[in-house]
mmCIF file of C-alpha atoms in Angstrom:
data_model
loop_
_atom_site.group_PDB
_atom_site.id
_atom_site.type_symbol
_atom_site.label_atom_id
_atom_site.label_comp_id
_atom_site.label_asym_id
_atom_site.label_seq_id
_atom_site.Cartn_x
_atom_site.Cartn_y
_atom_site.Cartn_z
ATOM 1 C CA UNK A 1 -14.843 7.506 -1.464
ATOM 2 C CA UNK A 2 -13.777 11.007 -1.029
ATOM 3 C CA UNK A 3 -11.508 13.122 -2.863
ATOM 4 C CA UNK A 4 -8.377 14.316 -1.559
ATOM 5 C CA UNK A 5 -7.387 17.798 -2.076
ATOM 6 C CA UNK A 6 -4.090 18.098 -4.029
ATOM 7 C CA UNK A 7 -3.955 21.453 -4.324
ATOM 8 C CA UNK A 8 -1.160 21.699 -1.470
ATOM 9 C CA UNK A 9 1.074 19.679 -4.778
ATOM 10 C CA UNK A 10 0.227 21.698 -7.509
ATOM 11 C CA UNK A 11 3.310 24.011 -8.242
ATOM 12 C CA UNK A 12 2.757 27.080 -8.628
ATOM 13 C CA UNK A 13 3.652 29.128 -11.992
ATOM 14 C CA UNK A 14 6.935 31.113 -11.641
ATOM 15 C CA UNK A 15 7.212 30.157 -7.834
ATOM 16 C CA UNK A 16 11.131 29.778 -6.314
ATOM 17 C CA UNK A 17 10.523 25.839 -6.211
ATOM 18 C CA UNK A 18 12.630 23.956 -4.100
ATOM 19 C CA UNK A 19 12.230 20.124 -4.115
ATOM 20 C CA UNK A 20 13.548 19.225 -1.438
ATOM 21 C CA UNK A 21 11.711 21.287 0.801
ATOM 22 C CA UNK A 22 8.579 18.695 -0.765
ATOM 23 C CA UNK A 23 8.739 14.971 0.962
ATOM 24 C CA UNK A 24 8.853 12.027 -0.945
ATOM 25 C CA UNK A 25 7.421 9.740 1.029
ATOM 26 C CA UNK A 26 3.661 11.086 3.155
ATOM 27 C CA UNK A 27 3.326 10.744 6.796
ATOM 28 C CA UNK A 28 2.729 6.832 8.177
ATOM 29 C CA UNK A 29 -0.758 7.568 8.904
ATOM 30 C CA UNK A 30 -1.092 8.613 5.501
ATOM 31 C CA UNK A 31 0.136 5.239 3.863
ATOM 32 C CA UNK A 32 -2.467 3.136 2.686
ATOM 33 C CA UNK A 33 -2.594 -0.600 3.828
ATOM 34 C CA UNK A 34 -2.844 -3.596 1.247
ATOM 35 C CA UNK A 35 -6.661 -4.327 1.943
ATOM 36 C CA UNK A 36 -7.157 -0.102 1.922
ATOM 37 C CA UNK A 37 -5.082 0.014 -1.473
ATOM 38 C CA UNK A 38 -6.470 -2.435 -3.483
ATOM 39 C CA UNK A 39 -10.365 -1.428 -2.616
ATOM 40 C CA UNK A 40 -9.653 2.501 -3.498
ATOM 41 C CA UNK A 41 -8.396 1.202 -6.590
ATOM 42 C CA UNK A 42 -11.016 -1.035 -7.444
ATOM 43 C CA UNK A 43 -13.039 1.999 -6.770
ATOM 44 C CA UNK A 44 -11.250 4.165 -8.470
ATOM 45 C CA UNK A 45 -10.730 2.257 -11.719
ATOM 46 C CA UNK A 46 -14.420 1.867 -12.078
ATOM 47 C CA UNK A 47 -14.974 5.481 -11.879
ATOM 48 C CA UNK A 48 -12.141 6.180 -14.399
ATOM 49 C CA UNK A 49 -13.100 3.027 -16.436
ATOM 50 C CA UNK A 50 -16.810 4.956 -16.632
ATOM 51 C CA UNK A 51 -15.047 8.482 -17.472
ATOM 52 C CA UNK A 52 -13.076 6.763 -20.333
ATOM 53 C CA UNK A 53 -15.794 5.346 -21.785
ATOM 54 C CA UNK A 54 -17.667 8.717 -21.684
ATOM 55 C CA UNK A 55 -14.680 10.578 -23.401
ATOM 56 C CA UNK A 56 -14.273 8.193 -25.781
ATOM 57 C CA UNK A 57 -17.948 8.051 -26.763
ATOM 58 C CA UNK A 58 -18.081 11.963 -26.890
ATOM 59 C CA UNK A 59 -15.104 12.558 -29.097
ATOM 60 C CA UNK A 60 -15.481 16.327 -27.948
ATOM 61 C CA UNK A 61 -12.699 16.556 -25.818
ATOM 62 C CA UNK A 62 -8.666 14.783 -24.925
ATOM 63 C CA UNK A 63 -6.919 14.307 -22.323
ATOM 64 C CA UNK A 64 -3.263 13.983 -21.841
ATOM 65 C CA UNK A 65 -1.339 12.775 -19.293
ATOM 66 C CA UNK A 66 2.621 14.406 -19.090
ATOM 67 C CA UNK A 67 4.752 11.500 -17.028
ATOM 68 C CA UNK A 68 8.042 12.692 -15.815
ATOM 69 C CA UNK A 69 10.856 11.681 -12.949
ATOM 70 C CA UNK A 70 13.940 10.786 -12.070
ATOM 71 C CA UNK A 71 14.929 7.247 -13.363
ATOM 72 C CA UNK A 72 12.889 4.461 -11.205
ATOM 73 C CA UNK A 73 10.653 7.149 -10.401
ATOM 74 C CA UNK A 74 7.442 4.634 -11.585
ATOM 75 C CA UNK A 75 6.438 5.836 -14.799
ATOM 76 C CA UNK A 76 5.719 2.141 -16.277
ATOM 77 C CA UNK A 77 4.317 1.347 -12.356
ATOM 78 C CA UNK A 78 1.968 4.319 -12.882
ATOM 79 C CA UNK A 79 0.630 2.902 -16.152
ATOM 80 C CA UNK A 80 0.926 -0.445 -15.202
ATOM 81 C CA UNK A 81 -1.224 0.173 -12.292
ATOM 82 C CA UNK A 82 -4.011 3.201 -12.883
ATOM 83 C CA UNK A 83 -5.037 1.821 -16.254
ATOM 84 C CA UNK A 84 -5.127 -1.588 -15.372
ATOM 85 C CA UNK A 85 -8.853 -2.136 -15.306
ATOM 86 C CA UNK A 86 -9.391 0.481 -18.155
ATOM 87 C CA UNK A 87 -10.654 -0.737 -21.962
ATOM 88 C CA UNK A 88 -7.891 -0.055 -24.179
ATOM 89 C CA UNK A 89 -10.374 1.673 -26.411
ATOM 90 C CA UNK A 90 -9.260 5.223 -27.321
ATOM 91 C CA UNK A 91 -5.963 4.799 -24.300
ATOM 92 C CA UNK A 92 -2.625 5.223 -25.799
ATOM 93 C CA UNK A 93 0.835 5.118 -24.179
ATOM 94 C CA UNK A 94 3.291 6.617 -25.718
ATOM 95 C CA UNK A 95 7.103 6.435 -24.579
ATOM 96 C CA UNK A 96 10.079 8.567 -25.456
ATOM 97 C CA UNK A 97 13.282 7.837 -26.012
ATOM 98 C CA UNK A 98 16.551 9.119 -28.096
ATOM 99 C CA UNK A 99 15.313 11.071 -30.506
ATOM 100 C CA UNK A 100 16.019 9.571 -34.129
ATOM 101 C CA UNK A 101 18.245 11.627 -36.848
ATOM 102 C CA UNK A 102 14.863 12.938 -38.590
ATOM 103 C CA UNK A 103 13.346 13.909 -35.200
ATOM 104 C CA UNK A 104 16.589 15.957 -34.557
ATOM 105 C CA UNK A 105 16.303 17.757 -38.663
ATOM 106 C CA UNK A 106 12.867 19.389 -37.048
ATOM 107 C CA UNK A 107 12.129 21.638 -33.962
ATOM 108 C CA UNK A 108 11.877 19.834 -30.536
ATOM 109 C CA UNK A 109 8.289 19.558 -30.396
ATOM 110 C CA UNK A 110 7.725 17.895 -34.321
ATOM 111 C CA UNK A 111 7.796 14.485 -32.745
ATOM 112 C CA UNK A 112 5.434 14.850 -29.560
ATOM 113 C CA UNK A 113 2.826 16.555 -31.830
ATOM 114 C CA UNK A 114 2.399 13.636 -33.697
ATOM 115 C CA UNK A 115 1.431 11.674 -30.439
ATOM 116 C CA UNK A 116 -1.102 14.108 -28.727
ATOM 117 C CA UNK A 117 -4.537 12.912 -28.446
ATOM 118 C CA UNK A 118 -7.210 13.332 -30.745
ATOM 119 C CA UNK A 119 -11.002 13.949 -29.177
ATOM 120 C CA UNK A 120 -12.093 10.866 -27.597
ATOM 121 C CA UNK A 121 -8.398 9.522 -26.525
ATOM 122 C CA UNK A 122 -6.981 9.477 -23.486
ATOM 123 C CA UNK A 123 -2.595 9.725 -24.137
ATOM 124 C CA UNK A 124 -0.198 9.058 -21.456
ATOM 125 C CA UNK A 125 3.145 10.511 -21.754
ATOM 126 C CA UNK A 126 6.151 8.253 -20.219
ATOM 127 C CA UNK A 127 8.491 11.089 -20.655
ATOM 128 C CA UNK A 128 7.847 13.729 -22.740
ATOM 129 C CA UNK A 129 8.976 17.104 -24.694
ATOM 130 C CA UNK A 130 10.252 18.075 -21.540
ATOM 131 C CA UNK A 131 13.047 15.927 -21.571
ATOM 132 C CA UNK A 132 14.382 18.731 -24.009
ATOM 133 C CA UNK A 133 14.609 20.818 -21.318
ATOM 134 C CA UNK A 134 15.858 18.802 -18.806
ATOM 135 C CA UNK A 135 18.600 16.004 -20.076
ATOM 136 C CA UNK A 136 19.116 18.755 -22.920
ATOM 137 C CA UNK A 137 20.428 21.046 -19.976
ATOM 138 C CA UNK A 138 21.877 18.993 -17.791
ATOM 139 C CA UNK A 139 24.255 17.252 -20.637
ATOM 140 C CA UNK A 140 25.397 20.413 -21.585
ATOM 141 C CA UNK A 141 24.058 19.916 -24.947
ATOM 142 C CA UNK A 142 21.850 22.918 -24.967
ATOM 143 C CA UNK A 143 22.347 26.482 -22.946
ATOM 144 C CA UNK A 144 20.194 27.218 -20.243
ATOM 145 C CA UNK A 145 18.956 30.758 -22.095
ATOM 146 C CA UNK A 146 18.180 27.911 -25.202
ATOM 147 C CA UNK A 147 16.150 26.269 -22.300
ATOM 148 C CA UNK A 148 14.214 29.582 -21.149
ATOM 149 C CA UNK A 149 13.068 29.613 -24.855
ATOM 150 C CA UNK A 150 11.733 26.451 -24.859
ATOM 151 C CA UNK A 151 9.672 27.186 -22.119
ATOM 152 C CA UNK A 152 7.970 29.631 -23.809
ATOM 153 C CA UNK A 153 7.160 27.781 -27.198
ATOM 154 C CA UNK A 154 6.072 24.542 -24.475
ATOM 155 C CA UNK A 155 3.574 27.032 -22.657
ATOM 156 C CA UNK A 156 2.091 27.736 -26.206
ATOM 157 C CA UNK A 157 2.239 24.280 -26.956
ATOM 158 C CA UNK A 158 0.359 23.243 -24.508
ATOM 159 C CA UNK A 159 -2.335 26.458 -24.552
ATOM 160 C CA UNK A 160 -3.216 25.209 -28.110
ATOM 161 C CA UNK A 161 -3.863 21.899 -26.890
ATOM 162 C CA UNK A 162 -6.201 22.997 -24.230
ATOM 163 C CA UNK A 163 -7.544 25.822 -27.185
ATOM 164 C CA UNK A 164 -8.538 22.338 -29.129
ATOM 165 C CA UNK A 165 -10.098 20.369 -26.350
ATOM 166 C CA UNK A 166 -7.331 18.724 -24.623
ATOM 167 C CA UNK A 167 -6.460 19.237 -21.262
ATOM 168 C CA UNK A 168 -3.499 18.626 -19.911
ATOM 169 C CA UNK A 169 -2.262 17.101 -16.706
ATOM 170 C CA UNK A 170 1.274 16.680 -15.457
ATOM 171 C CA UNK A 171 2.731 14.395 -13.171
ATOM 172 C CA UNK A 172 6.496 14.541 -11.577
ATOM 173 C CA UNK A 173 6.791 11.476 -9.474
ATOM 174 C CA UNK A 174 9.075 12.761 -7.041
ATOM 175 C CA UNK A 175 11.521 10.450 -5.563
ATOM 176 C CA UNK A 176 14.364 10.561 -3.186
ATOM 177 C CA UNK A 177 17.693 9.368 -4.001
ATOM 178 C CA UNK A 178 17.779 6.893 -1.161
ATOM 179 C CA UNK A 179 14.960 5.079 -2.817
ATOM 180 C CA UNK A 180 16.508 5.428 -5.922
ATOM 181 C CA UNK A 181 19.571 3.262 -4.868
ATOM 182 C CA UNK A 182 17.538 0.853 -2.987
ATOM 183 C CA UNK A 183 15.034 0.345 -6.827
ATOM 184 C CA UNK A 184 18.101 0.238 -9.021
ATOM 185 C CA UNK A 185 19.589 -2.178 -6.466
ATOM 186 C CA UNK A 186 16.731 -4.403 -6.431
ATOM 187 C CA UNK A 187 16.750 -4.130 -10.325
ATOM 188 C CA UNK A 188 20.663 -5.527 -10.759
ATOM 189 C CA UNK A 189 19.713 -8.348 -7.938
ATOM 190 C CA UNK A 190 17.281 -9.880 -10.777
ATOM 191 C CA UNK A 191 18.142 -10.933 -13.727
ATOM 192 C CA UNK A 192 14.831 -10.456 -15.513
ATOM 193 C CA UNK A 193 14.949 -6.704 -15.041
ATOM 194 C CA UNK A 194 18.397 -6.570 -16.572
ATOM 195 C CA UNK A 195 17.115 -5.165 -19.371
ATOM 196 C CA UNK A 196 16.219 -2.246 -18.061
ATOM 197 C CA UNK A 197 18.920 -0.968 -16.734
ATOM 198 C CA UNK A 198 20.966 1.265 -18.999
ATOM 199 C CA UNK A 199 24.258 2.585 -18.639
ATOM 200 C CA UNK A 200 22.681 6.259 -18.174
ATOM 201 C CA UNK A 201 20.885 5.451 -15.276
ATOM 202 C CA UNK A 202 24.194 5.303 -13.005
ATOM 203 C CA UNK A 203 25.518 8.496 -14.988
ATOM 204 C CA UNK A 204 22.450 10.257 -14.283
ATOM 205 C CA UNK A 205 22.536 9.249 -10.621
ATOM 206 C CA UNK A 206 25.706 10.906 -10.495
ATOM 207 C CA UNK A 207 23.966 14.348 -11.775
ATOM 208 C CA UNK A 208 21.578 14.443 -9.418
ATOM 209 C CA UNK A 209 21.694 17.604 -8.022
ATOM 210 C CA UNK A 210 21.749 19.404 -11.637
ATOM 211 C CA UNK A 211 18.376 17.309 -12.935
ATOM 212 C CA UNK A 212 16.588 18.435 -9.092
ATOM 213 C CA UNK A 213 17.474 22.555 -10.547
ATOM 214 C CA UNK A 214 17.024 21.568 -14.280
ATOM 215 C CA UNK A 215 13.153 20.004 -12.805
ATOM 216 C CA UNK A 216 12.664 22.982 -10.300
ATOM 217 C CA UNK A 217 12.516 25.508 -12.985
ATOM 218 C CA UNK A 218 10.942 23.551 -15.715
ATOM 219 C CA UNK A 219 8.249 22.510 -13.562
ATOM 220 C CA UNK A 220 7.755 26.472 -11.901
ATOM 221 C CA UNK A 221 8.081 27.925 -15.599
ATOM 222 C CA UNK A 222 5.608 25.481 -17.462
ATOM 223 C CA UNK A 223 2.896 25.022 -14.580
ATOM 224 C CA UNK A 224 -0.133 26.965 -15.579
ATOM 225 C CA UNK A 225 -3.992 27.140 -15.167
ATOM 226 C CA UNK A 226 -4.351 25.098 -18.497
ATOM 227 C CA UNK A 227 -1.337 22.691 -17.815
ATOM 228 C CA UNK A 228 -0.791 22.516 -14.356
ATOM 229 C CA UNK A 229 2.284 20.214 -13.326
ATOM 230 C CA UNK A 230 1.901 18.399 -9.502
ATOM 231 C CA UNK A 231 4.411 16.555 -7.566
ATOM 232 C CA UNK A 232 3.701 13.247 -6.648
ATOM 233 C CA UNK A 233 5.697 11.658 -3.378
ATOM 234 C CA UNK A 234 6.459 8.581 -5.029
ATOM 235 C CA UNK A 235 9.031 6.567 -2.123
ATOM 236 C CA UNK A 236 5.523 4.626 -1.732
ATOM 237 C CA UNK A 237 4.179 2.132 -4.508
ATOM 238 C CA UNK A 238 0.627 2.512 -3.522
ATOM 239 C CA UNK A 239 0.542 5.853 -2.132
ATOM 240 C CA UNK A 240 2.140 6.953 -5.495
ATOM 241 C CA UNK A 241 -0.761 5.313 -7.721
ATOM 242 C CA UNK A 242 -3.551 6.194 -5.692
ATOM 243 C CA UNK A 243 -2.535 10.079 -5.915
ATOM 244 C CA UNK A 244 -2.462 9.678 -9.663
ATOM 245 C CA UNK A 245 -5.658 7.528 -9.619
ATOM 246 C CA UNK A 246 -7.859 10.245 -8.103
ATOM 247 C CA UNK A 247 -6.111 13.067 -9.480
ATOM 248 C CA UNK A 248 -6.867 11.536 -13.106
ATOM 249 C CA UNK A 249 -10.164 10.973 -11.892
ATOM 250 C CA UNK A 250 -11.273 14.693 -10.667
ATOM 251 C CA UNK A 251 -10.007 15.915 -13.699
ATOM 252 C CA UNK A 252 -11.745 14.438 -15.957
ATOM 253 C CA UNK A 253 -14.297 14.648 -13.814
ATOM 254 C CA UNK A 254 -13.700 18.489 -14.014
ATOM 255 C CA UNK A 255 -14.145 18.565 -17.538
ATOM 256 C CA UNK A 256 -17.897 17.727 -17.655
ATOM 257 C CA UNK A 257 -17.738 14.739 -20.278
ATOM 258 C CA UNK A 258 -21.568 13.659 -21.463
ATOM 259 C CA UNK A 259 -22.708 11.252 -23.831
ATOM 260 C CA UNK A 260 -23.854 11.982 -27.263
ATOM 261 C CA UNK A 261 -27.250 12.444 -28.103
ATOM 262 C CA UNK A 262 -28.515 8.908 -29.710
ATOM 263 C CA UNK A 263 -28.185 8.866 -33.601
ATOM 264 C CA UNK A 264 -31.757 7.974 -33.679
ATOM 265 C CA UNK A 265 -34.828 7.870 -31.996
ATOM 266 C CA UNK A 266 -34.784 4.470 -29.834
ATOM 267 C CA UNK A 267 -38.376 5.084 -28.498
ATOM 268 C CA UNK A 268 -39.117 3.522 -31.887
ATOM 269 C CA UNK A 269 -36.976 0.326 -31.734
ATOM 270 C CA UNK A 270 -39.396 -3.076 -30.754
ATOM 271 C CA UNK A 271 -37.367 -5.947 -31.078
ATOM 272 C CA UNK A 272 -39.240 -9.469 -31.631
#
């Protein structure tokens, strides 16, 4: 299968980004169909099952994958989905909540060090330091000039990642708030998916329009060459999954990954 270009997604560093000038949901013609879906995944996930298993066998190089959205957005459907067919073998999820009373005694970024990949691991991120920026921000419990600082020190962050061998890819599923009602909706209609729900969800709904300009410069001041940031329309299940599929997939693809040199000579093995 064919690449798509994504290019026309990645944001652009320092641009005037407006989200709602992006759509959430691609054309109709764009919109894959079950039987198209489920055989470009296939597809995919073998390819990113095989680039995996490269990385991980290499150990010379990371790769971490930055997670962000409003809430229902699909960061656990993202997971769930791309990494289904993927040995768990140097893969790591890592979710972020609250931070706990230690985490808040150090600077923002002690805890998501600690998490980063080492060569030969793939990390996702389901939320990330960014949510220091963002929730932060739009709770009033830091100042926006506070925020412009953190920019900075994330931009550095994230250079010595990519300095050590890690490269970074960001994802914000982007969502519209339509969708939004119709997910949470469908979550308080069943009772096994109670438990998701929390009471910040609703209050955050409410904010809406302050996370959208707390997201629009976050993602235009921290998207860069080493750590670019996309948006993802994410109103579609599939379409949503498949654009993180292959985008995953030509990046590591990107980064050249080979196999290491056997630790002996094997022209020399006979087995009886």
């Amino acid at each position: 299968m064919e690449h798509k270009d994504y290019s026309p997604w990645r944001v652009k560093s320092n641009s005037s980004l407006k989200l709602r000038d992006i759509e959430t949901l691609p054309s109709p013609k764009d919109l894959p169909t079950d039987e198209a879906w489920q055989s470009s995944m296939h597809k995919l996930g073998d390819k990113l099952n095989k680039l995996q298993g490269t990385l991980h066998a290499g150990k010379s190089k990371g790769l971490l994958l930055v997670l962000q959205g409003m809430d229902t957005a699909g960061k656990d459907g993202v997971i769930r989905s791309v990494f289904t067919h993927i040995s768990p073998l140097g893969v790591r999820a890592e979710a972020f909540g609250a931070p706990s009373d230690l985490e808040k005694s150090h600077d923002f970024l002690w805890r998501i060090h600690q998490k980063t990949p080492v060569l030969g691991e793939m990390v996702i991120f389901n939320r990330s330091h960014y949510e220091d920026v963002l929730v932060t921000r739009v709770r009033g419990w830091v100042k926006k000039d506070t925020c412009e600082k953190r920019f900075d020190d994330i931009k550095h962050f994230e250079s010595l990642l990519s300095d050590s061998g890690i490269t970074v890819l960001k994802c914000y599923l982007h969502i519209s708030k339509a969708e939004q009602k119709k997910r949470l909706q469908a979550r308080l209609d069943d009772p096994h998916k109670h438990w998701k729900l929390q009471p910040s969800d609703f209050e955050d709904r409410q904010l809406w329009p302050k996370f959208a300009e707390a997201y629009e410069d976050a993602l235009s001041a921290t998207s860069t060459p080493d750590a670019p940031w996309y948006v993802v329309p994410a109103d579609s299940k599939p379409y949503r999954d498949l654009f993180v599929a292959d985008l995953l997939v030509q990046t590591l693809e990107s980064m050249k990954l080979e196999m290491p040199k056997p630790l002996f000579d094997l022209s020399k093995v006979k087995l009886d």
